Coordinates of C-alpha atoms in Angstrom, one line a residue:
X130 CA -70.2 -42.6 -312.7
X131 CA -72.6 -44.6 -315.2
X132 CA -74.2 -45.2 -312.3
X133 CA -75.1 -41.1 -311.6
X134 CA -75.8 -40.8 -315.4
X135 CA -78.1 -42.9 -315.2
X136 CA -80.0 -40.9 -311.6
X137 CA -80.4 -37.7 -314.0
X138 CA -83.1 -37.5 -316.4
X139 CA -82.7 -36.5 -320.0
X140 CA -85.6 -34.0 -320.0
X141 CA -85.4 -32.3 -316.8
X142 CA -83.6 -28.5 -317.1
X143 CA -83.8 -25.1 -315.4
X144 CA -85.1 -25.2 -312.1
X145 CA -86.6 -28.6 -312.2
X146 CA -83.1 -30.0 -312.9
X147 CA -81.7 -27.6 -310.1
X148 CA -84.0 -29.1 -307.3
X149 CA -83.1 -33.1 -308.3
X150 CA -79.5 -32.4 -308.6
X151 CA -80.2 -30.7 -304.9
X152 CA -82.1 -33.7 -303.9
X153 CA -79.5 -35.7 -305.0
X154 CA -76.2 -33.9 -303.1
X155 CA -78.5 -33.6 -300.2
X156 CA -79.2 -37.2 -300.1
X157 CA -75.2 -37.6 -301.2
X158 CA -73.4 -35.4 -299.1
X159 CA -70.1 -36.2 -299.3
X160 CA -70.3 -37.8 -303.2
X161 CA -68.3 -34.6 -304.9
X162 CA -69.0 -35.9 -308.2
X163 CA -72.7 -34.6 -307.5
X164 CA -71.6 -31.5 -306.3
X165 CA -70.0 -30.4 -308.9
X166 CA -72.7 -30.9 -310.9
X167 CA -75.2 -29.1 -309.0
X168 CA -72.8 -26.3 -308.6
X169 CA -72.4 -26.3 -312.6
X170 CA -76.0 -26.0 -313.3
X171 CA -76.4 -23.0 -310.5
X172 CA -73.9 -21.4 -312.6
X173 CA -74.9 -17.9 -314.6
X174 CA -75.2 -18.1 -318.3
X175 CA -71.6 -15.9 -318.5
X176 CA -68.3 -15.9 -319.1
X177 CA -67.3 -14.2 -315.9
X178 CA -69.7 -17.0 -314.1
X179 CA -68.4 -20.1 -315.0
X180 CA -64.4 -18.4 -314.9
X181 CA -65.3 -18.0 -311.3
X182 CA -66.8 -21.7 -311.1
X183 CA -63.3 -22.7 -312.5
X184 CA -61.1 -20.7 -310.7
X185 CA -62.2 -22.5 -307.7
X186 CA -59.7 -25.2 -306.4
X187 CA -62.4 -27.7 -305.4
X188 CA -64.2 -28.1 -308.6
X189 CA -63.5 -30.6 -311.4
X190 CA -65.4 -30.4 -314.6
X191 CA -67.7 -33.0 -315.3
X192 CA -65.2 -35.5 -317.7
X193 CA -68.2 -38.5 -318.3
X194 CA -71.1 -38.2 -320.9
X195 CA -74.3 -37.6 -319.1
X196 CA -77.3 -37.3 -321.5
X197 CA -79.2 -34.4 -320.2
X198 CA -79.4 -31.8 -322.4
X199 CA -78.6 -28.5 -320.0
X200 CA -75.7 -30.3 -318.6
X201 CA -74.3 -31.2 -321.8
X202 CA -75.1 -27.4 -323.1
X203 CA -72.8 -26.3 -319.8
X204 CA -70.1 -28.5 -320.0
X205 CA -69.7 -27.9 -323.6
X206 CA -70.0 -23.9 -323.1
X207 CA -67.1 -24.2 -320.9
X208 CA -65.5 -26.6 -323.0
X209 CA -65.4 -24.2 -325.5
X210 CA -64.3 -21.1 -323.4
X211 CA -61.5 -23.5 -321.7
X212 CA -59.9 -23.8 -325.7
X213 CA -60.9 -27.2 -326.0
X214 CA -59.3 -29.3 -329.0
X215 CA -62.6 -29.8 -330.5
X216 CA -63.8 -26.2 -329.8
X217 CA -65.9 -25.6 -332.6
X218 CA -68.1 -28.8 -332.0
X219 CA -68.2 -27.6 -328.5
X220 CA -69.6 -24.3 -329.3
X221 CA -72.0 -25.8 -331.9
X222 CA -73.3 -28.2 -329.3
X223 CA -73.6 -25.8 -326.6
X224 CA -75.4 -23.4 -329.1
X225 CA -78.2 -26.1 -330.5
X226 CA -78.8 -27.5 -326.4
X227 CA -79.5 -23.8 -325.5
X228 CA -81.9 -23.1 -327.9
X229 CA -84.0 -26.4 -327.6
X230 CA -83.9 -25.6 -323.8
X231 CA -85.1 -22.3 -324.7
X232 CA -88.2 -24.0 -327.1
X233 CA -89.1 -26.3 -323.5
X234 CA -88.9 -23.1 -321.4
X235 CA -89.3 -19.8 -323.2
X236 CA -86.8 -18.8 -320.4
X237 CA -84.7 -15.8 -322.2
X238 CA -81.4 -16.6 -320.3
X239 CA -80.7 -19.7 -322.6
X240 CA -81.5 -17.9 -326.0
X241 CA -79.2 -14.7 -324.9
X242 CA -76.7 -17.4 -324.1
X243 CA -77.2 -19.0 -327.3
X244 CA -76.4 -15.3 -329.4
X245 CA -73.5 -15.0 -327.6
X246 CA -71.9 -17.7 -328.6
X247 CA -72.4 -17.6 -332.0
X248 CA -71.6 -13.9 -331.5
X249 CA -68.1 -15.4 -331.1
X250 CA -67.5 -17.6 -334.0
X251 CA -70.7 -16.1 -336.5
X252 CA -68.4 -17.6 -339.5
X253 CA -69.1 -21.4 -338.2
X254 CA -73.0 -20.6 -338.3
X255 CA -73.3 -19.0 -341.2
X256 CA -76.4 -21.4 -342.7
X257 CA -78.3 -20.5 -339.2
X258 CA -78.1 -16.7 -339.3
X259 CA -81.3 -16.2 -341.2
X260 CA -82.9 -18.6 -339.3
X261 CA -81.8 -16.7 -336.1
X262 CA -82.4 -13.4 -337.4
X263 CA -86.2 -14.7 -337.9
X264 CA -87.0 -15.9 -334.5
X265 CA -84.8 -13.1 -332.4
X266 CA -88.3 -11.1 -334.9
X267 CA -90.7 -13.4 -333.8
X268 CA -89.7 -13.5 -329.9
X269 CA -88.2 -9.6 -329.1
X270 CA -92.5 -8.4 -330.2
X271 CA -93.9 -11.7 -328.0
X272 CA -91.7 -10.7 -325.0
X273 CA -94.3 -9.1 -322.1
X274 CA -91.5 -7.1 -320.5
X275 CA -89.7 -4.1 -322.3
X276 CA -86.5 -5.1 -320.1
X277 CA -86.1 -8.5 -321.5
X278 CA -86.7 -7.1 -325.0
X279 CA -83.7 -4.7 -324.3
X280 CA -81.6 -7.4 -322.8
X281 CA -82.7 -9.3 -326.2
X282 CA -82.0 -6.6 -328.9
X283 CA -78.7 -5.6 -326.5
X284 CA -77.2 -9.1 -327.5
X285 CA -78.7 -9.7 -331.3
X286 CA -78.4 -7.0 -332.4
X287 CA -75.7 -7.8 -334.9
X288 CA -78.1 -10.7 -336.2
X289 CA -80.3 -8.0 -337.9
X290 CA -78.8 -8.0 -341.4
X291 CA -81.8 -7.1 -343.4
X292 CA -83.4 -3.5 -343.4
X293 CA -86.6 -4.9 -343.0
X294 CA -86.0 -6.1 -339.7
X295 CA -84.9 -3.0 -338.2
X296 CA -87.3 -1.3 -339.9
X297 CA -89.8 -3.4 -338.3
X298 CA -88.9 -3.3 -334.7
X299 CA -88.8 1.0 -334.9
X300 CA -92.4 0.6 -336.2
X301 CA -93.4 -1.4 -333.6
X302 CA -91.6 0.2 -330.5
X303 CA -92.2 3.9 -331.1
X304 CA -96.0 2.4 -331.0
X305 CA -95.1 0.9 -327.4
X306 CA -93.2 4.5 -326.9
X307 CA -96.7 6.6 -327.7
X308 CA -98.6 3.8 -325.4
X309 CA -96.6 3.6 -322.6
X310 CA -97.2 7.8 -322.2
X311 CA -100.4 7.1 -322.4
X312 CA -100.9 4.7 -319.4
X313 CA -98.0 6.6 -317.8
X314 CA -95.6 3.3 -318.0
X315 CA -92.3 5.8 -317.4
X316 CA -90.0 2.9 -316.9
X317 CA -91.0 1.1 -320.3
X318 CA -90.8 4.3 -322.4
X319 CA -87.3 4.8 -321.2
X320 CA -86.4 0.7 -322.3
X321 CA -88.4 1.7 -325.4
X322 CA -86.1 4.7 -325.8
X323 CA -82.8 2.9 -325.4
X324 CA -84.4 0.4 -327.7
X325 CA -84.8 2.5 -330.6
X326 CA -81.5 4.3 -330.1
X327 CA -80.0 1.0 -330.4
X328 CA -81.8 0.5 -333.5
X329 CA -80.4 4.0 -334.8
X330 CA -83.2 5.7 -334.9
X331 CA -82.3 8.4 -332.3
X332 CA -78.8 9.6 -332.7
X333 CA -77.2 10.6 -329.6
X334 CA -78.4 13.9 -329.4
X335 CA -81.8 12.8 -329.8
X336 CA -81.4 10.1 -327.4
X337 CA -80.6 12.3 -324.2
X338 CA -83.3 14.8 -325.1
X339 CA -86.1 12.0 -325.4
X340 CA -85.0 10.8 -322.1
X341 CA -84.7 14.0 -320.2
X342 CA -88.5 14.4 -321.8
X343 CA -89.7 11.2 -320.9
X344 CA -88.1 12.1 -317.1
X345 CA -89.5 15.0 -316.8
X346 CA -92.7 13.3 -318.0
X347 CA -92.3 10.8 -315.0
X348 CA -91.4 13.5 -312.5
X349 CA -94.4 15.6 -313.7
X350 CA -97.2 12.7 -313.0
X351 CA -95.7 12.1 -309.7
X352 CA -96.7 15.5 -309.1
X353 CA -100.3 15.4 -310.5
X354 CA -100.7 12.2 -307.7
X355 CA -99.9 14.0 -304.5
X356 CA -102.7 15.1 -302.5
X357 CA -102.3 18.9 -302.2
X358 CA -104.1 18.7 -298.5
X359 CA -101.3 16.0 -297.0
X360 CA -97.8 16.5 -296.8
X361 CA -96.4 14.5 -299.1
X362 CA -92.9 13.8 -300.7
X363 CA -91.7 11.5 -302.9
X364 CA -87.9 11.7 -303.3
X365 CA -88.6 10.2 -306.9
X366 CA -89.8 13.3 -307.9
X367 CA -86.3 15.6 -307.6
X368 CA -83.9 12.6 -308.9
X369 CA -86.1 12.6 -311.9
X370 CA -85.6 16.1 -312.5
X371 CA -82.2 16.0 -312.0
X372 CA -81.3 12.6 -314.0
X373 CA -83.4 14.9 -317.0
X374 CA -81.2 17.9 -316.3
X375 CA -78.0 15.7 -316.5
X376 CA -79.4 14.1 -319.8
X377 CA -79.3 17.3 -321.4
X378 CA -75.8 19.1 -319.9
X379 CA -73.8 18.8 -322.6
X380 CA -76.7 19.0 -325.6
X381 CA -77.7 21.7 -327.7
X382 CA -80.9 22.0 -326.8
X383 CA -83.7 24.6 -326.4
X384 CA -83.2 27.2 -323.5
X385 CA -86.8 27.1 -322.6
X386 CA -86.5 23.3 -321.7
X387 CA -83.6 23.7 -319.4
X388 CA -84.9 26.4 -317.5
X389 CA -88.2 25.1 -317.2
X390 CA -86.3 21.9 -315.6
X391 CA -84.1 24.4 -313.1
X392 CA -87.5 26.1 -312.0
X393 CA -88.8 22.6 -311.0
X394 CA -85.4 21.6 -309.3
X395 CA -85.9 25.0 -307.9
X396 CA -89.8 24.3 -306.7
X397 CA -88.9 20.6 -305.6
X398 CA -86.2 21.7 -303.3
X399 CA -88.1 24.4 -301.7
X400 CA -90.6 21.1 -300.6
X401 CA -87.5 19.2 -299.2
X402 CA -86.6 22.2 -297.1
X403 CA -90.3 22.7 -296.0
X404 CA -90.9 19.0 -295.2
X405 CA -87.4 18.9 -293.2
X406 CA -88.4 20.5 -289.8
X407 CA -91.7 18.8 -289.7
X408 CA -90.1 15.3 -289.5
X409 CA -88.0 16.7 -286.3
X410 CA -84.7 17.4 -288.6
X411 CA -82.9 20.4 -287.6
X412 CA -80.9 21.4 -290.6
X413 CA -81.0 25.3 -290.2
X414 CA -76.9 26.7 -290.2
X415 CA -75.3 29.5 -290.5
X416 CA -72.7 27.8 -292.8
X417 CA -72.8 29.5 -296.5
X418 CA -72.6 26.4 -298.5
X419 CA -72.5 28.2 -302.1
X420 CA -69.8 30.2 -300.6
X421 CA -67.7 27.0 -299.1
X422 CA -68.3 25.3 -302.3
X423 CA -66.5 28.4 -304.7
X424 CA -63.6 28.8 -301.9
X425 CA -63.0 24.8 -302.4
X426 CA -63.2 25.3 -306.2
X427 CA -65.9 22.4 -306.7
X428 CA -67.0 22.7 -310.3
X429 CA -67.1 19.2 -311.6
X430 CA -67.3 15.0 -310.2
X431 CA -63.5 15.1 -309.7
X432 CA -62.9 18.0 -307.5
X433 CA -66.8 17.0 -305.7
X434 CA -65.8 13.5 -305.1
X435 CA -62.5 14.7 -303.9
X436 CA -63.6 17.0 -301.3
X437 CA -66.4 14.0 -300.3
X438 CA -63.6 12.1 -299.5
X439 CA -61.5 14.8 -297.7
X440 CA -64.5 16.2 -295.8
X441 CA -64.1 15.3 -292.5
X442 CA -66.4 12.9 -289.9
X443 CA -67.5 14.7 -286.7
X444 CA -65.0 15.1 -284.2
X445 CA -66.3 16.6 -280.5
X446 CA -63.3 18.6 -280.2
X447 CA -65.1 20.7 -283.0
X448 CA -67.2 22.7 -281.2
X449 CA -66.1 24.3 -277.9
X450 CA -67.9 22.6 -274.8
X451 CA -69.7 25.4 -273.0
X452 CA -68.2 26.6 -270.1
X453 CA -71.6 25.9 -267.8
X454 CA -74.4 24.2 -268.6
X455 CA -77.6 26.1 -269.4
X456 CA -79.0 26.5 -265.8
X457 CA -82.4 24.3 -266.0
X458 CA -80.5 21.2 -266.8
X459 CA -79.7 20.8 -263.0
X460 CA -83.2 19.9 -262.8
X461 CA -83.2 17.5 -265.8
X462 CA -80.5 15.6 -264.9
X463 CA -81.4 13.1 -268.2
X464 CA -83.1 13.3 -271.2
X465 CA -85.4 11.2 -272.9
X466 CA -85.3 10.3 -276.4
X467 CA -89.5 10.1 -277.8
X468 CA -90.4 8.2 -280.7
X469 CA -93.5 9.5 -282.7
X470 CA -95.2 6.7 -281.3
X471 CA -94.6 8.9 -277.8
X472 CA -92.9 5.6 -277.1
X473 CA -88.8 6.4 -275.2
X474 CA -86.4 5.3 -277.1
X475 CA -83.1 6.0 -275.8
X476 CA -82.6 7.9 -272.2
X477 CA -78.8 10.2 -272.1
X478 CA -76.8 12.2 -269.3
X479 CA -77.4 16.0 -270.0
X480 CA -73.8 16.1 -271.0
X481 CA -74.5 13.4 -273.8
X482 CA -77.7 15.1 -274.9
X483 CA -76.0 18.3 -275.2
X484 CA -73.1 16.2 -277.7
X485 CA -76.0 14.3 -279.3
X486 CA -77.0 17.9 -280.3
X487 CA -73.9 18.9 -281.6
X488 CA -73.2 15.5 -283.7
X489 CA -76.6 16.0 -285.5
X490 CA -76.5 19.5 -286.0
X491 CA -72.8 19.2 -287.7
X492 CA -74.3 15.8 -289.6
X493 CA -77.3 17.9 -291.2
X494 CA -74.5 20.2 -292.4
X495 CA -72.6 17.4 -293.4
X496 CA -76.0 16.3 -295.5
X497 CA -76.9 19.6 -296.7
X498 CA -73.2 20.0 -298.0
X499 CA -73.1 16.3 -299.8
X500 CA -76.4 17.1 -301.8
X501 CA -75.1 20.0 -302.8
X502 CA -71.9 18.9 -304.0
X503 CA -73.8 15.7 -305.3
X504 CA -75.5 17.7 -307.3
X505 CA -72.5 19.5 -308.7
X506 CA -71.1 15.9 -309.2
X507 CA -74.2 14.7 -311.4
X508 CA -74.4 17.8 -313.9
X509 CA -71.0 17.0 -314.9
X510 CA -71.2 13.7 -315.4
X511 CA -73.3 10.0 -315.2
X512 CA -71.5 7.7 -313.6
X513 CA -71.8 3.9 -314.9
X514 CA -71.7 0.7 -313.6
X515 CA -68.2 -0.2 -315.0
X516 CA -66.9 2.8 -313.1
X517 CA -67.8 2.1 -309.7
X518 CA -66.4 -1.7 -310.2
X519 CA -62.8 -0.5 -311.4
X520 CA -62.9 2.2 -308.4
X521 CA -63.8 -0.3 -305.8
X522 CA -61.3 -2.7 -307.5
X523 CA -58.6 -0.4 -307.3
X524 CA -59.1 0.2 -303.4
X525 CA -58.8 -3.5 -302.4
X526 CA -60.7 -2.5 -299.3
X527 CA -60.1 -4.8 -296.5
X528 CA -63.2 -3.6 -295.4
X529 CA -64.8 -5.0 -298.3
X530 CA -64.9 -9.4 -298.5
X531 CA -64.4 -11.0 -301.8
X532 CA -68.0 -12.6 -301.7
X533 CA -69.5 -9.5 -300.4
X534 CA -68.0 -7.0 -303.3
X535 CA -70.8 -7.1 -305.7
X536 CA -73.4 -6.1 -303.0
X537 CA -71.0 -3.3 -302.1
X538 CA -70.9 -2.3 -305.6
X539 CA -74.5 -1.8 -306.6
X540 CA -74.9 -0.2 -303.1
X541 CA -72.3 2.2 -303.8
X542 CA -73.8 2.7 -307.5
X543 CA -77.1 3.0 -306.6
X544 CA -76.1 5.8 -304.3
X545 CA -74.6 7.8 -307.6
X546 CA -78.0 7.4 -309.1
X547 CA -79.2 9.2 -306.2
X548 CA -81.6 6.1 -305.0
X549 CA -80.5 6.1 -301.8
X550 CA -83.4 4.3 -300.4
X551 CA -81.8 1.4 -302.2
X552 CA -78.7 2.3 -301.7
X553 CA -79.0 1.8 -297.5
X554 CA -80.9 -1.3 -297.7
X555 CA -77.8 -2.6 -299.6
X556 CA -75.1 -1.2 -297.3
X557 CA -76.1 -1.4 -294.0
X558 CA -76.4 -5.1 -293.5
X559 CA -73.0 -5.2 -295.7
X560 CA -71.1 -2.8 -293.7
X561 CA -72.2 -5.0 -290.4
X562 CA -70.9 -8.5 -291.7
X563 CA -67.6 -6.4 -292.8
X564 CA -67.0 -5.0 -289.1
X565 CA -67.5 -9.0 -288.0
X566 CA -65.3 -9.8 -290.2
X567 CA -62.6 -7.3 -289.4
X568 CA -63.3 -7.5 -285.6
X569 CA -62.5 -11.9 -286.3
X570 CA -59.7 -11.2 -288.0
X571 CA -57.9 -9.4 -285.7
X572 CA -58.4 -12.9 -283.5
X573 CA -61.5 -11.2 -281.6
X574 CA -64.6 -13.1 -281.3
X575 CA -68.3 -11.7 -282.6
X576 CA -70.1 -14.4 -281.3
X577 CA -71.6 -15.1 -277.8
X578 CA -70.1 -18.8 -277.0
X579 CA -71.2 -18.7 -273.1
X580 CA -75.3 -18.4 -274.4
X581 CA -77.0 -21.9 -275.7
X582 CA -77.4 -21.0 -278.7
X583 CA -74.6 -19.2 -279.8
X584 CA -75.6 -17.1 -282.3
X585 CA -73.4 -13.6 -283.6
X586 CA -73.4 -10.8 -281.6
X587 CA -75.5 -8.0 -283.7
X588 CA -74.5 -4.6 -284.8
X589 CA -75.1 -3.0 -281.5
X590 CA -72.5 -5.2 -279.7
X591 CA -70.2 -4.4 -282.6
X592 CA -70.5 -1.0 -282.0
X593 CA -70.4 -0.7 -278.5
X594 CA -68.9 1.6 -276.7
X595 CA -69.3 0.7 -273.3
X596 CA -66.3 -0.5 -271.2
X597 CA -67.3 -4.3 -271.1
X598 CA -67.8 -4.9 -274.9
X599 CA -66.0 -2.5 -276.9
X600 CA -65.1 -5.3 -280.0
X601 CA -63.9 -2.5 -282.4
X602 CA -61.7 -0.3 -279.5
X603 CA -57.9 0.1 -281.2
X604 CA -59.3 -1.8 -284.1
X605 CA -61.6 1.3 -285.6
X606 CA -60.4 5.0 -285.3
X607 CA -62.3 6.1 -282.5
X608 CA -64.3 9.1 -284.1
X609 CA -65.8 6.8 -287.0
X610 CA -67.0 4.4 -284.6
X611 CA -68.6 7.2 -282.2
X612 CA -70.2 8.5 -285.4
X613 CA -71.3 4.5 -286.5
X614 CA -72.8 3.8 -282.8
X615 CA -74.4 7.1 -282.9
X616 CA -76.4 7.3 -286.6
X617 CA -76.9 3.3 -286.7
X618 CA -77.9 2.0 -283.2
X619 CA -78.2 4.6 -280.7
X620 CA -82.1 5.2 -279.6
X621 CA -80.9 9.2 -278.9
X622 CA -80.0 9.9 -282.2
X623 CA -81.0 8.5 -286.0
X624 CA -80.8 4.9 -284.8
X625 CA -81.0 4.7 -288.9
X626 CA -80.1 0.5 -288.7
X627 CA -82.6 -0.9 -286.7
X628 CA -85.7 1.9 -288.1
X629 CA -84.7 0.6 -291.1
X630 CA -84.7 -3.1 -290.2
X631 CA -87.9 -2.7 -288.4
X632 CA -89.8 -0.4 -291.0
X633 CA -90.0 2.4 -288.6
X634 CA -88.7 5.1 -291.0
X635 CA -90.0 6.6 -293.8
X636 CA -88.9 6.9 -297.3
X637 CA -87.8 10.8 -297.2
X638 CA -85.8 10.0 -294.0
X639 CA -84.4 7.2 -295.7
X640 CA -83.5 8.6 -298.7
X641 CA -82.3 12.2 -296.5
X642 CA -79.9 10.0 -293.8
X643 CA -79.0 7.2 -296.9
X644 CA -76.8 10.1 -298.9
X645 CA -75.0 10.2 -295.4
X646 CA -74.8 6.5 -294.6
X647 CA -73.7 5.9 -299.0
X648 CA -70.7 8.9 -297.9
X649 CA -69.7 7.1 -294.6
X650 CA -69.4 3.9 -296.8
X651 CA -67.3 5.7 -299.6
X652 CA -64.9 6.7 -297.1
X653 CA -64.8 3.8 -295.3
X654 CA -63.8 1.9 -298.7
X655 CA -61.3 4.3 -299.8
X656 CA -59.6 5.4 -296.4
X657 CA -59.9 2.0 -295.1
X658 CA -56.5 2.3 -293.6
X659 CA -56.9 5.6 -292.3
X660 CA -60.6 4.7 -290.5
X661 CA -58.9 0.9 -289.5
X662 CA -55.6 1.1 -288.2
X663 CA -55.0 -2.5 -287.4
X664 CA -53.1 -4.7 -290.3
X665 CA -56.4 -6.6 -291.7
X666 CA -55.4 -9.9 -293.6
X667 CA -57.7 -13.0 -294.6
X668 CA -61.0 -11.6 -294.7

C-alpha cells in the first residue's frame, strides 16, 4: 500500500487526479485497492453520494494515509459522516483540504462542500466564521454565473451574521436584477429573484409576483422575436405564461395583471390550434372537453392526476369497424405513409390505414384532453422535485431499474414543468432499456446471438408485433404495446422515437406528442402491474 501512496501525487486534485487514478486502475485492473480509490474521488460532494458509495458491498474505505490532499479531504468527509471516534478532527480536516482545493481550483463544488460541513458542527469553528463569512462576500459578486451564486448563497446563507453583509448582496443583485431586463437575461433575473428572496428582501408575496412579472417579461420578448410573415411557434412562449399565472394563483394581487395574463394564454392558444392542422395533425372532435371535465369533477392536481391515471389507452374495440369499406379503397389496396421530405415512410393494408386513423384521431383527443386537464393541474398547484421522488419511490415500479430511477425522475418532472421537449429526450431511451430489461427478466433474450457482432436488438424489435419476434407478447398487456409500436416506431403513424433520434421532428411536435409520451410513462410507472402482467423480479 506504501507502495500506491507513493504512485499518487500530493498536488494533483479534481479532474487531473480523476484521469491518473484512471490511468492507474486501467493499467491495474484487477488491484481493488485502486479501484476504490478512483471510485471515491468520482464520488459527488454529498451525503447521499458517498452513503451510496458505502452501501455498496464491494467497496472498502481507504484505511492507509495517502498524502494527497482531495483524497484525504474524502476519506475524512466520510470518516466523519460514518461517526468516527475522532469525528471532530475529521470534519476539521475535511473542511481545511476542501477549501485549499477550492484556492487551486476556484471550482465551487469544494467550497459548498466545505459550508456544509461546518454547517453541521458551526460550534467547532467558531474562530473561522468571520473569516468565512468574508470570502463567501468576496466570491458569491466574483462568481460569472447567477446559478452558482444561488447554489452559493443557498448553502451560506446562515454564515451572514452581520447586516452589512446582507445589506450588501441586495444592493448588488437588484443592480444585476435591473440589468439582466435590460439585455433580456430572463433566466438570470429569475436566480436574481430567488436570490434576494433568500436574502429577505421580497417576502413571499412579493416573491411570486416578481416572478410571474419577470415571466411574463420572458414570454413577452419571445413574442417581439417571431417573424410575423413565418409561421412560427415557440412552445416557450405559453409555459411561460402559464408558470406566471400559477405564480400568482393564490396571491392578492391586481385584477388587471391576471387578466391581462388569461388574455395572452387566451391569444397563445388560439396559435397552437392554428399551427396544428398545418403540421398534418388532425385534432378537430366533437368531444366537449369543458363539459367532460365538470361531469368528472376535475377542479384541482389530485382529482387531474387521478383521472390521468384512470383515462384509458386506445383500445380498437372503441370505435365500431364499419360495416364496408368506403368503395374506392378497392382500388387502393395500400396506403403509403409520405414524409415532408415526399420520401415513404411506412406502407399499410387499407384495413390498417383505416385503424391508424382511428388510433390518432382518439390520441389527439387523448392530447387535447391531458393539456387541458394539465392545465387545471398547474393553477392549483407547483409541483417540486421532492414530490416526484417520494411518488416514484412509493410505486417501486418494476418498470423502473434502480440505476435508471434518477433519469426517470427528472423526466417525469420536467414533464410537470410542462418542458416536454426535455421531458421525451429523457424518457424515451429510458423507457427502451426498461422493456430490455423486463423482456430479460422474464428469461427472454434482447440480443441477436446468431449475427457477428451481437449487438441488442433496438426498440423496433422490442416492440414488434409481427408473428416471428413478438419479445413483449404475454409479457405487455396487448393494447399498451399496440399503442407503443404505433406512436414510437411505426413509419404510418408518429414514429415519435426514431424522428426524435434522427432530428426529424420539430420542437412543437415534440413538445405536442411529449405531453402524450410523459402520460404513457406515468401510467406505465404507476399501473406497472396492470400494463405488465408477468411477475417481474431482479431488474
Amino acid at each position: 500500500m506504501d507502495h500506491l501512496s507513493q504512485q499518487i501525487p500530493k498536488d494533483k486534485y479534481s479532474t487531473e487526479l480523476k484521469i491518473h487514478l484512471f490511468k492507474l486502475w486501467r493499467n491495474n485492473l484487477a488491484d481493488k485497492k485502486i479501484n476504490n480509490l478512483y471510485q471515491l474521488v468520482n464520488c459527488g460532494l454529498a451525503d447521499d453520494c458517498f452513503k451510496n458509495l458505502l452501501e455498496n458491498n464491494d467497496y472498502i474505505l481507504p484505511e492507509i494515509q495517502i498524502e494527497n490532499i482531495e483524497i484525504t479531504a474524502r476519506v475524512n468527509d466520510i470518516k466523519f459522516i460514518l461517526g468516527d471516534k475522532d469525528r471532530l478532527n475529521c470534519i476539521k480536516r475535511a473542511v481545511e483540504s476542501y477549501i485549499k482545493i477550492y484556492e487551486k481550483t476556484d471550482e465551487l463544488n469544494y467550497l459548498i462542500r466545505a459550508l456544509e460541513l461546518v454547517g453541521k458542527a458551526k460550534s467547532i469553528f467558531k474562530q473561522e466564521l468571520v473569516q468565512l463569512e468574508g470570502k463567501i462576500l468576496q466570491v458569491i459578486v466574483e462568481l460569472k454565473s447567477s446559478y452558482y451564486q444561488l447554489q452559493l448563497l443557498n448553502t451560506s446563507i446562515n454564515f451572514l451574521f452581520q447586516e452589512a453583509s446582507s445589506k450588501k448582496l441586495i444592493d448588488y443583485f437588484t443592480i444585476k436584477l435591473e440589468e439582466s431586463f435590460k439585455i433580456n437575461q430572463y433566466d438570470n433575473a429569475i436566480h436574481y429573484i430567488q436570490i434576494l428572496s433568500k436574502l429577505k428582501y421580497f417576502n413571499d408575496t412579493q416573491f411570486k409576483i416578481e416572478t410571474a412579472l419577470c415571466l411574463e417579461k420572458e414570454a413577452d420578448y419571445y413574442v417581439s422575436q417571431i417573424d410575423k410573415d413565418t409561421i412560427t411557434y415557440n412552445p416557450k412562449i405559453l409555459s411561460s405564461y402559464l408558470d406566471a399565472l400559477r405564480q400568482i394563483k393564490k396571491v392578492v394581487v391586481d385584477e388587471n395583471f391576471k387578466t391581462r395574463l388569461e388574455k395572452k394564454i387566451k391569444n397563445e392558444q388560439k396559435v397552437e390550434a392554428e399551427i396544428i392542422p398545418i403540421i398534418g395533425i388532425n385534432g378537430k372532435s366533437k368531444l366537449n372537453i369543458p363539459q367532460l371535465i365538470r361531469e368528472q369533477n376535475i377542479e384541482d392536481f389530485d382529482s387531474g392526476f387521478d383521472f390521468l391515471l384512470w383515462y384509458p389507452i386506445f383500445n380498437p374495440t372503441f370505435n365500431k369497424k364499419q360495416e364496408k369499406d368506403f368503395f374506392f379503397q378497392q382500388y387502393f389496396p395500400t396506403s403509403l405513409q409520405i414524409t415532408n421530405k415526399g420520401t415513404v415512410s411506412g406502407i399499410s393494408s387499407a384495413e390498417e390505414y383505416n385503424l391508424n386513423q382511428e388510433r390518432e384521431h382518439y390520441r389527439n383527443i387523448t392530447i387535447s384532453l391531458i393539456q387541458e386537464i394539465k392545465l387545471i393541474m398547474d393553477l392549483d398547484g407547483q409541483v417540486c422535485r421532492d414530490w416526484v421522488v417520494a411518488m416514484i419511490s412509493q410505486c417501486k415500479s418494476p418498470l423502473i431499474p434502480k440505476d435508471r430511477e434518477y433519469l426517470f425522475i427528472e423526466g417525469i418532472y420536467s414533464g410537470f414543468q410542462n418542458n416536454f421537449i426535455l421531458s421525451s429526450h429523457l424518457l424515451i431511451p429510458q423507457i427502451e432499456n426498461s422493456l430490455k430489461s423486463i423482456i430479460e427478466s422474464n428469461n427472454r433474450n434482447t440480443i441477436k446471438l446468431l449475427e457477428d457482432i451481437q449487438n441488442d436488438n433496438t426498440l423496433g424489435g422490442l416492440l414488434s408485433i409481427k408473428e416471428n419476434g413478438k419479445m413483449l407478447d404475454g409479457i405487455c398487456e396487448k393494447n399498451l404495446l399496440l399503442e407503443l409500436n404505433s406512436f414510437l416506431i411505426d413509419g404510418n403513424s408518429v414514429n415519435f422515437r426514431n424522428k426524435i433520434s434522427h432530428g426529424l421532428i420539430s420542437p412543437f411536435e415534440i413538445n405536442y406528442y411529449g405531453i402524450y409520451l410523459w402520460w404513457l410513462s406515468l401510467k406505465m410507472i404507476v399501473q406497472t402491474e396492470e400494463y405488465f402482467k408477468t411477475v417481474i423480479t431482479n431488474i
